[in-house]
């Protein structure tokens, strides 16, 4: 937090309350602004022991210069010779609305004993000769030794620092320890604080294979500003960095060194808070996880998706179950997207293992790991761009395997390839991302550019075509099994599925969203058309140390038409609309983006994502919404595809009416009377004691059978059009209407209600909106909370009744 636009006294009170509430901050010592002490207490002989000072500080509202504030504090203390009357504190410091600084008193105390110094001046006058003299004397000490924390970004570290160091009798300063759990958090702070002060052209550095993370590692693995670990690309040498290469004559620097553009001030202040280096047991882990320090766009291009160790171990169990216990001796293994090689951990026969990766840095990390015991051969680890390079660049031993038909049958391509899409970059794509590779250009017309936009599918196609009859054991999303976009891909990629499992994407670093990541084993020798696969489902604990089997999951190829084809059969373009449905792709993951509205945005219209809802298709549109919303989205079903249903649903009036009730009261019905007439009020004025007449009674007239269907209605094609009868609802739907009616009645009892309000507006009225404009999730109105909870509970019961029909009528497959 920050404390902007408040007075100094209020600032002192808030800092005391927020950070020092377990200490005594009430003591006034001379003219010192802020004092923190351990409270006075009785000792074992019941004698009062005087409180012990821990921190004296200068406080400034707004924004201030820390060094000048501390100099003012020094002059205040020196003028009153406070140190002769009070036991000095452990720390001096200063703070303002944004930040707070601490410096050990012992680092400053000599200033108070200088001879022939005039202390009898006004400390707040920064223009005096004495102020400037003290400033010059202590500037370097404060810059070098002070610990600076931001109230906004360092809140957690500040609390930890106070907890650790504000202890009576503590002799040494305790800094924040760094381990494998917090080195990434510290890196993000380093990016904002230290990186801008390093005299580097980062674009040129990155082109030459050096990233900001390399400078961070040099800092992190150092003692007294000297990097301790060899084989890093950047080393810290006191007040400059030394690189293992000359980067570029044009932009960066002429030698293999670079320094700071602020005389190392920010660097010093930042690292003063932390204890370096971390324990040696963490060093290899941190270096191996250099992938986490790679910028996001580069991570996506390279596919730096570090495979959690639990899934590495499980994948090797599945390979063993498929190929037999002696598979490592009988088969060759090539990880052609190896990164730093963690997928190969646990394999035993290094003479049969090959590992390649796009970047030299990752090759160097693997070779460094070999020196530290990794079970690989240096000659089998090499740099190779699998999506662009020719196989004649491969090591001779691996070429002999690939070029020998019999040996090739014993080659297992064991990978966790990149998941980036060309669509992630558009016209500003980085060279050789997805739609820039040789493989993309070679196969886009054969298997379709939509499939080739995925980097992992490019790996699969090259393996399939250029390493035929081998075995593919790969992590990836299962979309190539289920998605319509991969129809052409599957017509080419024909193989025998052996075995596999799925786990949650949340267990992988750098992967956004909640969806299944599959590990599937394919025998490319046996050409079989893929129709469906069955995988085991595994869950994991929050620490990613343990896993357990939950059940099985089937993935189907879409052989029938999708729900997108079905919905086109009831589009209405000419009739007067009562709202719009925002339509999306057929996969479960898109469900949250489909909803009912009466004022769609221009972007939805431009993308063709808007369908009219009229009196002739309101039932079908309600079915569409209900089918997509009544089954909870999970990571397991995320890639499931909605299908064009069988015709049986047309005869099931209860199902149709249940879906209408569900659509009327679901949160994805976002009809708003401010966007036009609300035709979706499910009650009459009399039923809810409305304060005035509604602008529209369409929905109650429709439910009561007072409207006729036009000849274009899908439900009445080839049938004689007759006057509709009143809709009959199931008991579950009636309970939804009952709880909804109670909510409407309560809303219409409010003195300032909108008579035409929709459910969305009723929720907005009681829940309000936050500062960022989003509707709050809760309300302070207890009665409303009970009413909306009851409605949602009954809606859930109704969804449970709808769900089995979704599978029965073929909207989804189990």
mmCIF file of N, CA and C in Angstrom, residues 22-23 45 67 96 104 117 177 211 217 242 274 298 347 391 401 450 454 481 484 495 545 605 653 664 737 783 808:
data_model
loop_
_atom_site.group_PDB
_atom_site.id
_atom_site.type_symbol
_atom_site.label_atom_id
_atom_site.label_comp_id
_atom_site.label_asym_id
_atom_site.label_seq_id
_atom_site.Cartn_x
_atom_site.Cartn_y
_atom_site.Cartn_z
ATOM 1 N N UNK A 22 2.651 -4.282 17.023
ATOM 2 C CA UNK A 22 3.010 -5.084 18.189
ATOM 3 C C UNK A 22 4.095 -4.399 19.036
ATOM 4 N N UNK A 23 4.451 -3.164 18.652
ATOM 5 C CA UNK A 23 5.457 -2.398 19.391
ATOM 6 C C UNK A 23 4.822 -1.126 19.964
ATOM 7 N N UNK A 45 11.670 -9.692 39.202
ATOM 8 C CA UNK A 45 11.647 -9.126 40.555
ATOM 9 C C UNK A 45 10.577 -8.034 40.649
ATOM 10 N N UNK A 67 18.025 10.109 1.686
ATOM 11 C CA UNK A 67 19.298 10.506 2.303
ATOM 12 C C UNK A 67 19.140 11.833 3.039
ATOM 13 N N UNK A 96 8.392 7.985 3.848
ATOM 14 C CA UNK A 96 7.427 8.931 3.302
ATOM 15 C C UNK A 96 6.202 8.144 2.863
ATOM 16 N N UNK A 104 21.526 0.543 10.073
ATOM 17 C CA UNK A 104 21.975 0.229 11.430
ATOM 18 C C UNK A 104 22.624 1.457 12.092
ATOM 19 N N UNK A 117 32.229 20.729 15.354
ATOM 20 C CA UNK A 117 31.054 20.759 14.484
ATOM 21 C C UNK A 117 29.938 21.530 15.168
ATOM 22 N N UNK A 177 16.122 -14.316 3.537
ATOM 23 C CA UNK A 177 16.793 -15.468 2.933
ATOM 24 C C UNK A 177 16.140 -15.807 1.597
ATOM 25 N N UNK A 211 19.982 -12.968 -21.579
ATOM 26 C CA UNK A 211 18.722 -12.410 -21.086
ATOM 27 C C UNK A 211 18.967 -11.725 -19.745
ATOM 28 N N UNK A 217 21.008 -13.997 -12.126
ATOM 29 C CA UNK A 217 21.720 -15.164 -11.567
ATOM 30 C C UNK A 217 23.120 -14.772 -11.098
ATOM 31 N N UNK A 242 30.835 -9.200 -16.081
ATOM 32 C CA UNK A 242 31.692 -9.765 -17.109
ATOM 33 C C UNK A 242 30.903 -10.843 -17.847
ATOM 34 N N UNK A 274 18.600 -8.601 1.115
ATOM 35 C CA UNK A 274 18.615 -10.054 0.954
ATOM 36 C C UNK A 274 19.962 -10.655 1.333
ATOM 37 N N UNK A 298 9.665 -15.068 -25.290
ATOM 38 C CA UNK A 298 10.728 -16.014 -25.633
ATOM 39 C C UNK A 298 10.396 -17.395 -25.082
ATOM 40 N N UNK A 347 16.296 -41.516 -16.221
ATOM 41 C CA UNK A 347 16.675 -42.519 -17.206
ATOM 42 C C UNK A 347 18.099 -43.008 -16.906
ATOM 43 N N UNK A 391 18.348 -32.688 -40.993
ATOM 44 C CA UNK A 391 18.840 -33.789 -40.160
ATOM 45 C C UNK A 391 20.324 -34.071 -40.383
ATOM 46 N N UNK A 401 20.804 -44.038 -36.568
ATOM 47 C CA UNK A 401 19.574 -44.635 -36.042
ATOM 48 C C UNK A 401 18.389 -44.246 -36.911
ATOM 49 N N UNK A 450 -4.484 -23.758 -39.622
ATOM 50 C CA UNK A 450 -4.966 -23.648 -38.242
ATOM 51 C C UNK A 450 -4.266 -24.662 -37.350
ATOM 52 N N UNK A 454 0.000 -24.290 -34.331
ATOM 53 C CA UNK A 454 0.449 -24.828 -33.044
ATOM 54 C C UNK A 454 1.851 -25.415 -33.201
ATOM 55 N N UNK A 481 -6.690 -34.298 -30.893
ATOM 56 C CA UNK A 481 -7.612 -35.424 -30.936
ATOM 57 C C UNK A 481 -9.044 -34.944 -31.148
ATOM 58 N N UNK A 484 -12.042 -29.598 -34.287
ATOM 59 C CA UNK A 484 -12.357 -29.585 -35.721
ATOM 60 C C UNK A 484 -11.213 -28.990 -36.535
ATOM 61 N N UNK A 495 -1.861 -43.370 -36.498
ATOM 62 C CA UNK A 495 -0.954 -44.147 -35.663
ATOM 63 C C UNK A 495 -1.756 -44.945 -34.651
ATOM 64 N N UNK A 545 3.996 -32.892 -5.179
ATOM 65 C CA UNK A 545 4.881 -33.981 -4.754
ATOM 66 C C UNK A 545 4.206 -35.334 -4.863
ATOM 67 N N UNK A 605 -20.245 -8.234 -33.135
ATOM 68 C CA UNK A 605 -20.925 -8.174 -34.435
ATOM 69 C C UNK A 605 -19.936 -8.358 -35.575
ATOM 70 N N UNK A 653 -40.879 -32.117 -24.369
ATOM 71 C CA UNK A 653 -41.329 -30.790 -23.979
ATOM 72 C C UNK A 653 -40.802 -30.396 -22.596
ATOM 73 N N UNK A 664 -33.779 -18.319 -18.280
ATOM 74 C CA UNK A 664 -34.377 -17.104 -17.720
ATOM 75 C C UNK A 664 -33.664 -16.639 -16.459
ATOM 76 N N UNK A 737 -38.853 -20.933 -10.497
ATOM 77 C CA UNK A 737 -39.768 -19.806 -10.675
ATOM 78 C C UNK A 737 -40.210 -19.246 -9.318
ATOM 79 N N UNK A 783 -31.295 -10.232 3.472
ATOM 80 C CA UNK A 783 -32.467 -10.882 2.874
ATOM 81 C C UNK A 783 -32.210 -11.184 1.402
ATOM 82 N N UNK A 808 -27.874 -37.873 -23.293
ATOM 83 C CA UNK A 808 -28.855 -38.745 -23.947
ATOM 84 C C UNK A 808 -29.155 -38.289 -25.369
#
